Structure formats: C-alpha cells, structure tokens
Short mmCIF file of C-alpha atoms and ligand atoms in Angstrom, two decimals:
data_model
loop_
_atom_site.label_atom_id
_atom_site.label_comp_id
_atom_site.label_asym_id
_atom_site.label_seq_id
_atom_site.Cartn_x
_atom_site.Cartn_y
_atom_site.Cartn_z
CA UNK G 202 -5.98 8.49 -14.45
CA UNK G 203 -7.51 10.32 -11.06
CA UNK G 204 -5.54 11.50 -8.46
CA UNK G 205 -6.15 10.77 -5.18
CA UNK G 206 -4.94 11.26 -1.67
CA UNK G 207 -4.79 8.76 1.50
CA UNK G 208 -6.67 9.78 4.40
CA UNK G 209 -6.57 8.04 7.58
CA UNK G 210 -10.25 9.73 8.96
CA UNK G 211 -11.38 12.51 10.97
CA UNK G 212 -9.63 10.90 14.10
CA UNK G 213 -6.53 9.72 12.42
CA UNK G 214 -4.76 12.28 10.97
CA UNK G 215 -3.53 16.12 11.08
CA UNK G 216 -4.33 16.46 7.24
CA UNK G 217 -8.01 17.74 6.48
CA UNK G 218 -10.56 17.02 3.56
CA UNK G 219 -10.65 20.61 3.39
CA UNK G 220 -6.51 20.84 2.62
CA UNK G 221 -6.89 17.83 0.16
CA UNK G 222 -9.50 19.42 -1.34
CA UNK G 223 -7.59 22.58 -2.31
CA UNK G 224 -4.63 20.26 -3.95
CA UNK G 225 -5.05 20.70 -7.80
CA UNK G 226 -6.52 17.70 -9.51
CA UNK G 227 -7.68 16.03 -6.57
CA UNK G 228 -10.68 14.62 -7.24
CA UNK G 229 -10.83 11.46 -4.49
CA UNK G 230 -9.85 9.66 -0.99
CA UNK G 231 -8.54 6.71 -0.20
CA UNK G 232 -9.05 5.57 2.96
CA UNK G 233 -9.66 2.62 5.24
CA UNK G 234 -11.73 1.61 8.76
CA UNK G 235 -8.32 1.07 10.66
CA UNK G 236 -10.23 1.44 14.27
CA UNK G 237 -11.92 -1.85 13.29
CA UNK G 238 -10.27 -5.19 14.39
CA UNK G 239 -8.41 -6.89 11.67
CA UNK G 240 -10.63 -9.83 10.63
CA UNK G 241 -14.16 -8.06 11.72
CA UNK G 242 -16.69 -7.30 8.72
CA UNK G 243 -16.67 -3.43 8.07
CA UNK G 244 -20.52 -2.59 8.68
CA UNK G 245 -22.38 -0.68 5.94
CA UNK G 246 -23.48 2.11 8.15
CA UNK G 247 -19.81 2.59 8.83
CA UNK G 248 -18.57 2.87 5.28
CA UNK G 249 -21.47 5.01 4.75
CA UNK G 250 -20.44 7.29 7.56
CA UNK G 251 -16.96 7.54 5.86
CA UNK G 252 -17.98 8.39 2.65
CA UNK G 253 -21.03 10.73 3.24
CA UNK G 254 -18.06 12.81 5.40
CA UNK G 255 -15.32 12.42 2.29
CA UNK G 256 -18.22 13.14 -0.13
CA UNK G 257 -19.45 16.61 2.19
CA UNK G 258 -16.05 17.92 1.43
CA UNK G 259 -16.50 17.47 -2.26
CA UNK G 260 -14.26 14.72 -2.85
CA UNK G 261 -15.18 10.82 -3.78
CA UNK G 262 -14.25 8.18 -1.64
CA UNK G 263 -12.44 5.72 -4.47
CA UNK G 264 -11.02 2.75 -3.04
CA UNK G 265 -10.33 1.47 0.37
CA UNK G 266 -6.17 0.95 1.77
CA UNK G 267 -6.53 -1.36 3.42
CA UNK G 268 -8.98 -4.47 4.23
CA UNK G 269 -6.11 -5.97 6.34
CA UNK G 270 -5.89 -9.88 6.08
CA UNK G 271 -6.05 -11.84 9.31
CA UNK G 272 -2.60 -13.47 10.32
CA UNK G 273 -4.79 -16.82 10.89
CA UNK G 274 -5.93 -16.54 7.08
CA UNK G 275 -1.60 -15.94 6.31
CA UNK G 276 -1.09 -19.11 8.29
CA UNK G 277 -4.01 -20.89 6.82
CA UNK G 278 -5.00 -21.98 10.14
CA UNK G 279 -8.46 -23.23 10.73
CA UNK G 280 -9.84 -20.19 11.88
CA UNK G 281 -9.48 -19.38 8.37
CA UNK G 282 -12.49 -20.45 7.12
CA UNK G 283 -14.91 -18.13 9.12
CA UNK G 284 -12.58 -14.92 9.06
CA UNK G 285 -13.03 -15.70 4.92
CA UNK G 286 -16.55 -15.40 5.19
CA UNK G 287 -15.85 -11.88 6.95
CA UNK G 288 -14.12 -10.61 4.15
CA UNK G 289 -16.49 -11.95 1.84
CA UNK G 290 -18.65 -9.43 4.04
CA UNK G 291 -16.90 -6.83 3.46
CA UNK G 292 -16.57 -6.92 -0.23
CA UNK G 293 -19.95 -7.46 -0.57
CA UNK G 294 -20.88 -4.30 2.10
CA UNK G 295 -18.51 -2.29 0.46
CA UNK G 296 -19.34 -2.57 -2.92
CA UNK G 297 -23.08 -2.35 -2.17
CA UNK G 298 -21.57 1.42 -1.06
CA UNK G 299 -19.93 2.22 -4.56
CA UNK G 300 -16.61 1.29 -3.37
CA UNK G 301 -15.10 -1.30 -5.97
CA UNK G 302 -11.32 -0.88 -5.19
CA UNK G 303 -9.96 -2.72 -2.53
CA UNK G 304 -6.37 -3.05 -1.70
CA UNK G 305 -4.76 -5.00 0.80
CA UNK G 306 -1.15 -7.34 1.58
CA UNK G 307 0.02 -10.52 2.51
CA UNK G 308 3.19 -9.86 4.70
CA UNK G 309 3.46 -12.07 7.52
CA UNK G 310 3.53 -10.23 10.78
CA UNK G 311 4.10 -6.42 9.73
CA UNK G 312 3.10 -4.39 7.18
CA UNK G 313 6.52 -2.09 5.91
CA UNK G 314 9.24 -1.28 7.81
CA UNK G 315 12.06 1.31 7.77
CA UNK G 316 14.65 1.35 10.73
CA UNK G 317 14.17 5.43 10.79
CA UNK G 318 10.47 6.99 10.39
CA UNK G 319 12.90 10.60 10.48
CA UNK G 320 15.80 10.60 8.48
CA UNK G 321 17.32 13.97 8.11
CA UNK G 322 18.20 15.26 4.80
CA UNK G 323 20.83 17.54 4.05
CA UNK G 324 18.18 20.20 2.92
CA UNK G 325 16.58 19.74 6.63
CA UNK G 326 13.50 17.65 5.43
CA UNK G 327 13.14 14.70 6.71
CA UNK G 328 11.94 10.98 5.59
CA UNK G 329 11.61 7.48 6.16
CA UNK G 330 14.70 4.92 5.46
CA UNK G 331 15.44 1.89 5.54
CA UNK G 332 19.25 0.04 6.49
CA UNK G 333 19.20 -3.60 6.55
CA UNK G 334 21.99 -3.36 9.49
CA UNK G 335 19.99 -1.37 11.22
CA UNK G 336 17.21 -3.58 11.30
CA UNK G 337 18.97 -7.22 12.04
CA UNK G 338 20.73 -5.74 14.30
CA UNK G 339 17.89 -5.44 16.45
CA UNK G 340 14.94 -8.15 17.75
CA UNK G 341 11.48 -7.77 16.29
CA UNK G 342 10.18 -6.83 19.54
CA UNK G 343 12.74 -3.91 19.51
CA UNK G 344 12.20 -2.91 15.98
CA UNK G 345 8.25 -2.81 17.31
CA UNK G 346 8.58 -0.69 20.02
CA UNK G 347 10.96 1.49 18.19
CA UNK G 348 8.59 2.31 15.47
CA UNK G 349 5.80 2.36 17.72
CA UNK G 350 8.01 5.45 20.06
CA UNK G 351 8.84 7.30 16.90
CA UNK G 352 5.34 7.48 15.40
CA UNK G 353 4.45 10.49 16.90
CA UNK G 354 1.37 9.33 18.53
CA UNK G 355 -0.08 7.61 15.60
CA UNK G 356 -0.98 4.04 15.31
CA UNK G 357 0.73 2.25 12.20
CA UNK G 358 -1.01 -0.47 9.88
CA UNK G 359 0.89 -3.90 10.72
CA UNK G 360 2.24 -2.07 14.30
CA UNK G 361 -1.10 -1.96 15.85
CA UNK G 362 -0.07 -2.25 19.45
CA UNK G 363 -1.82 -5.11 20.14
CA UNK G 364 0.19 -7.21 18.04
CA UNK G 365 3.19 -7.10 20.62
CA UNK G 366 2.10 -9.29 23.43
CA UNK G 367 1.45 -12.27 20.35
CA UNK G 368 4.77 -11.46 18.69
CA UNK G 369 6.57 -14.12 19.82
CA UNK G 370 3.96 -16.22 19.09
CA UNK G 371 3.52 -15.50 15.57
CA UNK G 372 7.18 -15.51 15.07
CA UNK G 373 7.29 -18.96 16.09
CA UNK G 374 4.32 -19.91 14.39
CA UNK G 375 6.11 -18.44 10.99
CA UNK G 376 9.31 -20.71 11.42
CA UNK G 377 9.54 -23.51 8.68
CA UNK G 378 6.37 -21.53 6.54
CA UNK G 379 8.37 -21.53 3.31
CA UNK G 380 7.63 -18.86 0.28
CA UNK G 381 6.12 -21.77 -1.14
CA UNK G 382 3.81 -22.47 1.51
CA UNK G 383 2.80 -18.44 1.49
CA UNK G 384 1.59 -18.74 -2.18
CA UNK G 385 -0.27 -21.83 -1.20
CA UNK G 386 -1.63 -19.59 1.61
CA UNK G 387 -2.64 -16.92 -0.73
CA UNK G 388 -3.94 -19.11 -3.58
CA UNK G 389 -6.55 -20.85 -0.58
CA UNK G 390 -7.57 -16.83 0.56
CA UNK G 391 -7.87 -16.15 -3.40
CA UNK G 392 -9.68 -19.03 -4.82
CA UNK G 393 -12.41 -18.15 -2.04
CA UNK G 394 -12.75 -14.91 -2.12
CA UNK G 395 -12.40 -13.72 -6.08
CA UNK G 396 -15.91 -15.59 -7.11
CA UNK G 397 -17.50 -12.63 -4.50
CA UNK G 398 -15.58 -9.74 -5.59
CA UNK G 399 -16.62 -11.16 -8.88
CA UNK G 400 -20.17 -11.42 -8.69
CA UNK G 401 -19.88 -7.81 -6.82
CA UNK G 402 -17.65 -6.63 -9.25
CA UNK G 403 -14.43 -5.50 -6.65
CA UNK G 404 -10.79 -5.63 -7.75
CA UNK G 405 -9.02 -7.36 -5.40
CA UNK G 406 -5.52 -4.79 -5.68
CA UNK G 407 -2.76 -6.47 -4.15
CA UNK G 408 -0.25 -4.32 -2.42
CA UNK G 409 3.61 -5.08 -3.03
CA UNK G 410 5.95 -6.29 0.20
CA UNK G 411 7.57 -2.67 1.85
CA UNK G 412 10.38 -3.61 1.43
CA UNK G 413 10.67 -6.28 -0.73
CA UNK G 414 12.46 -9.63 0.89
CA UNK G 415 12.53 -10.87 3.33
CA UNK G 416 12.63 -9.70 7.44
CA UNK G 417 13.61 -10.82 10.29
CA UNK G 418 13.55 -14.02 8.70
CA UNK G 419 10.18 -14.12 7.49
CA UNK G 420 9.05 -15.23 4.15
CA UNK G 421 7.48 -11.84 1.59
CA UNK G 422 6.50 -12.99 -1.85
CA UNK G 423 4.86 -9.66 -3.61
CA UNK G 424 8.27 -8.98 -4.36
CA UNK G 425 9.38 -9.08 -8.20
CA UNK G 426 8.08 -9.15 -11.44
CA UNK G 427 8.01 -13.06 -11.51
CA UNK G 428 6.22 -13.71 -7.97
CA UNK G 429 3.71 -10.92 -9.07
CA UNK G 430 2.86 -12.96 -12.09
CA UNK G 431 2.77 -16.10 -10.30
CA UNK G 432 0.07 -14.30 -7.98
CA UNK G 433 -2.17 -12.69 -10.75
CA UNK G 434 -2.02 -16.35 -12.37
CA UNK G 435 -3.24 -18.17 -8.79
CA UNK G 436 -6.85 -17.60 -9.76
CA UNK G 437 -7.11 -16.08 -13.28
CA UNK G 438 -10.00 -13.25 -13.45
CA UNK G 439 -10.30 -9.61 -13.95
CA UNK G 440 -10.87 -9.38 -9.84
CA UNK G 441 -7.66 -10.74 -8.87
CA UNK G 442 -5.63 -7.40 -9.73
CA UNK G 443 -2.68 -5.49 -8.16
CA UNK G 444 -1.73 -1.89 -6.61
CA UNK G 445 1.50 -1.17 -8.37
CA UNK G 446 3.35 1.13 -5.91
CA UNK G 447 7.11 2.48 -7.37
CA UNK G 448 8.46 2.67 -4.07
CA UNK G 449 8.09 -0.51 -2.65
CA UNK G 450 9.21 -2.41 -6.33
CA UNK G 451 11.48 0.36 -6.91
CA UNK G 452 13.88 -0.29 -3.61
CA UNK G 453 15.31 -3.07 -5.59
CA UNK G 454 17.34 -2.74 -8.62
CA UNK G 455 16.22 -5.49 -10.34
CA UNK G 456 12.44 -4.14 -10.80
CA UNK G 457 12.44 -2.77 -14.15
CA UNK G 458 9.38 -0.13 -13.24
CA UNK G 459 8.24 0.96 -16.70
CA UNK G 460 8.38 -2.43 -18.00
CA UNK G 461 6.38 -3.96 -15.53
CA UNK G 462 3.80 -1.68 -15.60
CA UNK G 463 3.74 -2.84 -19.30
CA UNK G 464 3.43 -6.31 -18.54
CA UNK G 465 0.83 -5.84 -16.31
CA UNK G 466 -1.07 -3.44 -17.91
CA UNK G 467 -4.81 -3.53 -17.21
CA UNK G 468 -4.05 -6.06 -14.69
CA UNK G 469 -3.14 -2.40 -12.63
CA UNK G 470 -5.82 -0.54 -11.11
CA UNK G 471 -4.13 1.51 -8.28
CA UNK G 472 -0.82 3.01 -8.25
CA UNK G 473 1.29 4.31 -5.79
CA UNK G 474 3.77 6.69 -7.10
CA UNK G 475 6.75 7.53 -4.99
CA UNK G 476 11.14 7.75 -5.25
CA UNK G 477 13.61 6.15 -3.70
CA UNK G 478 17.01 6.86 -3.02
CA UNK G 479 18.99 3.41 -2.95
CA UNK G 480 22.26 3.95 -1.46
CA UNK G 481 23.01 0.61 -1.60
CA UNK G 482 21.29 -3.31 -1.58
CA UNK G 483 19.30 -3.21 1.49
CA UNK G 484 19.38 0.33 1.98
CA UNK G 485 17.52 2.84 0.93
CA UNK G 486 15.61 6.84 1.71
CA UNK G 487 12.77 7.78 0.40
CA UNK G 488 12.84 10.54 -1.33
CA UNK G 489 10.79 13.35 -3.15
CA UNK G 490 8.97 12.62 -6.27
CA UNK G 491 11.18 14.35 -8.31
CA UNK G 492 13.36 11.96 -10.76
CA UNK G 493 16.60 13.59 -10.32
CA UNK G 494 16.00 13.20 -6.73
CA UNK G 495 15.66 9.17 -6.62
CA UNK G 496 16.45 6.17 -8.76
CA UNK G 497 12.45 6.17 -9.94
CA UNK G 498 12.28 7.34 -13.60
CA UNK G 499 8.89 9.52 -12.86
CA UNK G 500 8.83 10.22 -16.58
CA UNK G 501 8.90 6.76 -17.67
CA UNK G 502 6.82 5.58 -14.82
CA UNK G 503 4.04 7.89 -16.38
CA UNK G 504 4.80 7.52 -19.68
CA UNK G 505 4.38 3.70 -19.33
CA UNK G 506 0.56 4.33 -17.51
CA UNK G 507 0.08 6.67 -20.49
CA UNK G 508 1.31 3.41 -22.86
CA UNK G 509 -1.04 1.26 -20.67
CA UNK G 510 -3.93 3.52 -21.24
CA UNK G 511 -4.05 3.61 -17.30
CA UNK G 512 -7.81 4.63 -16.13
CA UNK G 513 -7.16 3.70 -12.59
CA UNK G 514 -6.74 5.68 -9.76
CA UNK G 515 -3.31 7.13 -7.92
CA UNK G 516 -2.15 8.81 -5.32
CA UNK G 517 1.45 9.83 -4.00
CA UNK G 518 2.75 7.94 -1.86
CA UNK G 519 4.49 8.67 1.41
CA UNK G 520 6.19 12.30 1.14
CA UNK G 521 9.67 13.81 3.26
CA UNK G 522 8.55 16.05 6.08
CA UNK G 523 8.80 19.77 4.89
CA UNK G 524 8.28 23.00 6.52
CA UNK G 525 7.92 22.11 9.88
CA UNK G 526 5.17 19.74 8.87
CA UNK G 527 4.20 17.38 11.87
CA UNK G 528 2.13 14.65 10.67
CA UNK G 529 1.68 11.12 10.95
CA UNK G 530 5.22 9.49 9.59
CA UNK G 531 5.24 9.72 5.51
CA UNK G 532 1.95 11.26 5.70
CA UNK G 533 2.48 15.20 5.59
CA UNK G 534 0.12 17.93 3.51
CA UNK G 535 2.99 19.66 1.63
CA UNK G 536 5.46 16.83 0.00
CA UNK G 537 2.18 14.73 -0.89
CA UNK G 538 0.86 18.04 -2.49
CA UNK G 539 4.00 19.00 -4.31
CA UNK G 540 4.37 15.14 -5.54
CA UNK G 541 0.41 15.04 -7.08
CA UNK G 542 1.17 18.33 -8.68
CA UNK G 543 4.50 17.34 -10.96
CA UNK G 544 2.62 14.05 -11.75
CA UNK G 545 -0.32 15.87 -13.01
CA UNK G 546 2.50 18.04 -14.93
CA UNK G 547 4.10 14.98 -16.29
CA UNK G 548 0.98 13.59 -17.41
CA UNK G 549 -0.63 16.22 -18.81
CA UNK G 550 2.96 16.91 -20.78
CA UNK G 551 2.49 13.32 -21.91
CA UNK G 552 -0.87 13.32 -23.38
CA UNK G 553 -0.30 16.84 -25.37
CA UNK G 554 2.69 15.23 -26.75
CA UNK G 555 0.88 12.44 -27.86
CA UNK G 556 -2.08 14.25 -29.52
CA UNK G 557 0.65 16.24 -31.32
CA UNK G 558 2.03 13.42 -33.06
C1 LIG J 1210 2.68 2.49 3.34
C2 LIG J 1210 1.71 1.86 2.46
C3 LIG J 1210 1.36 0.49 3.01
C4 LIG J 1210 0.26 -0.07 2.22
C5 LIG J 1210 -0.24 -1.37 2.68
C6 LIG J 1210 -1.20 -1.92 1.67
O1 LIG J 1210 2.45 3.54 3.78
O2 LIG J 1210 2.07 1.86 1.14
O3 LIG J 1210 0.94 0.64 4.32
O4 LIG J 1210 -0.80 0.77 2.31
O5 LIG J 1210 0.77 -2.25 2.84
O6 LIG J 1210 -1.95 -2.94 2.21
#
C-alpha cells in the first residue's frame, strides 16, 4: 500500500509539500479543488495546475478528497439531472489527468461533526471530540457557527459558510426523507454516474458518515457493515468502491474493523487510518494512532489490509494537535507524521513476518 498525506493547496493550509515531502514513505497527495462551488465541473487546466505544483515537490497527486455531491443530487430534486452531468465532467476531466481515485459522501447537510474541534488532553495535546449531549443540546445553526468560530480561520468541507443562510431550508427540505429514501437517492446518483467512471476507469470511493447515525435528526446511511454492503450492491461494478476510514466506522462498537476490511476486500481502494477513544455510545476523542491509545486495533487493522493484499492508497487521518502546532483543526504536520510512520512500522513488521513463514 502507498502512503499518502491530505493537502488542502497552496492557499489552504499551514502544512507544505516541502514538510510532506520529508515524512518517510510518503510518496503522494491527496487533495481536492475546495475553492470551487459544490456542483461546478473541476476544469482540466485546474487539476493540471494542482498536480504539476504536487508533482514539482516530488510527490504524486493520487486521488482527489473530495468531489462534494450537490445537496439537490441528495434530495433528488430536479436539478439533479444537470448537476449529474457535471460530475460526469469531472470524472471524465480528472481521469483524462491521471487521477483515477475519487472519493466523496452522501451526508445530508454537513459533512462530520464533533461538538469540540480542541479537546484538551491530559498530556496537553489537543483533538477533536465528539458528545452527543453536547451536540442536541444545541440548534444546527448554533452547532454551525460554533464550528465555523473555532476553525481557526479555515473553511471546513460541509461548513462552507455559505451554507448558513439555506440551513433552514435544507433542514426542512430533509424532514420526512427516510434512510430508505437516501439509498434510493444514492442508487439514482450511482446508476448514472458508474457507466462514466467505468468507461474512464475511476473508482468511485465512498466515504463513511463522521460520525456514524444520525444528527440533528437527519438520516446517514454509510454507517455499518450492512448499509455499506447494501451500497456496494446498488450498482454492482468494480467502479462503485469505498474509502474505508477506521475512525469514522470505528466510533461505534459494533463495527468489527478487521473483519470488514475482510469482507470488503478489493472492494477498498482508500483507507483512512485513525483511533478513537470511545468513552461511551455517542461519545467519543480522537486519539493518536497508537493502539493502546484508542479502541482501533492498528495491528489488526493492518494485518487485515496485509490479508486483503491491499494495493490501494492511505493516509492518516486527522491527528491531536502537538507541540504548539497551529493548523487547520485535525490537520497538523507532527501527529499526521508520527501516525504514517508507526503504520509504515506495522506494515513493514507484517510483511517480514509473513515472508518468514
Ligand atoms: C474528515 C474527513 C472527511 C472526509 C469526507 C469525505 O476530515 O475524513 O471530511 O474527507 O467526508 O468525503
């Protein structure tokens, strides 16, 4: 597998190519267009500016988090149609650029949520955590502008600011859409858009809900292992794929990690690997990659890629805030650094153990 490292572009973010760069292993980027409207194709000569300034800093430019999905599309409204043929666009533009990963959600409304984007630790690092008091306690609007306050400055995917003068709207536009209706959603986005990523040979990665149930009401369905198999089956082909990410499965007790990663073996071709402290249903920190530090097995989390024969890609996911780090919220230098580096030493432990046998 090849390590990776999200990048939110030269505007975006306090972390430089030339940091990622010096992180052993690290061969590639994962990164997205965010300054582009959600629902607007992605021009080529855009991607291409991307990549040619990922690729100048000797790393690859391997998949793309996120092509965002339209609300309109989630509501299966009849603007749906033409923002389809958008995304169609895209696949097509960024495939013709050597970019054949693309992962993206389908949470109504926001993308994932915590009710603290700086939870102190008793060590004096601090990370992002989530209490389900915390969070219906308040309204979405004040969830929203709480995030937005404690961001630092940076805009978050799913709490673009424009989204708050059509909350409301959306909210009520959401009531009485069942989780049934949201698969039916998702299978009329699918059905259209797989044949394209087919023909241009793009996996389609599906991103798990952050957290996942459902908030403030609103119906999530990339939750479990049985709603992820009900998606992969909507429209059966190599292109309709997932992003298996621990920390988002792995904040409910009931996802057996390792043996989902089994079961969905080559259906996998991304993986985010982070921890999660769970204190309790509904609430949980994230944590440092370490095992002992979370209730994510790491070892059997690799060990089951190993199993898999996992050529995909990874990268650590969100990291604590260390050192004095400022950075955008889950995004630091250091954690993400120290995370990619006991992975590779777990999988490189893995693979000599195996050729030993
Ligand atoms: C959190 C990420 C998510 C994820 C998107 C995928 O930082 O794991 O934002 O990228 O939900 O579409």
């Amino acid at each position: 597998m090849k390590a990776t490292l999200r990048w939110f572009g030269p505007k975006d973010d306090s972390v430089t190519l030339e940091n990622i760069r010096q992180i052993p292993g690290v061969v590639g980027i994962v990164s997205a267009l965010q300054e582009i409207p959600v629902g607007d194709v992605w021009q080529k000569e855009a991607i291409i500016e991307r990549k040619k300034i990922i690729e100048e800093a000797g790393l690859d430019f391997m998949a793309v988090e996120s092509v965002n999905i339209h609300e309109e599309i989630k509501l299966n409204s009849p603007d749906t149609p033409k923002l389809i043929e958008n995304y169609k666009q895209c696949i097509k533009n960024l495939s013709e650029v050597g970019i054949n990963t693309i992962c993206y959600n389908f949470m109504p409304v926001f993308d994932w949520a915590r009710s603290d984007l700086a939870k102190m630790l008793e060590d004096g690092s601090n990370v992002l955590s989530y209490d389900k008091n915390l969070i219906e306690g308040k309204t979405p609007e004040e969830m929203f502008n709480e995030i937005n306050s404690n961001s630092k400055g940076y805009s978050l995917p799913g709490w673009e600011a424009e989204k708050l003068p059509i909350l409301k709207n959306l909210f009520e536009r959401y009531k009485g859409v069942t989780e049934d209706d949201l698969f039916e959603n998702l299978y009329n986005f699918l059905s259209r858009i797989i044949p394209t990523a087919e023909e241009y040979n793009v996996k389609m990665a599906i991103h798990p809900d952050d957290p996942p149930w459902s908030i403030f009401g609103l119906p999530r369905i990339t939750t479990n292992e049985k709603n992820i198999e009900r998606i992969l089956n909507l429209v059966d082909s190599p292109s309709n794929s997932l992003t298996f990410c621990t920390g988002s499965l792995g904040s409910r007790v009931d996802n057996d990690l390792p043996k989902m990663i089994r079961k969905f073996g080559n259906k996998i071709h991304f993986m985010h690997i982070r921890n999660v402290k769970i204190h309790e249903a509904g609430k949980f920190d994230e944590a440092s990659h370490l095992s002992s530090d979370g209730n994510v097995d790491m070892y059997e989390v690799v060990k089951a890629l190993y199993d898999i024969n996992f050529k995909g890609i990874y990268r650590p996911d969100h990291g604590r805030m260390v050192w004095g780090e400022v950075a955008r919220p889950g995004y630091g230098l250091y954690d993400r650094a120290m995370g990619v580096t006991y992975i590779n030493g777990l999988w490189e432990a893995i693979i000599k153990e195996n050729k030993n046998k």
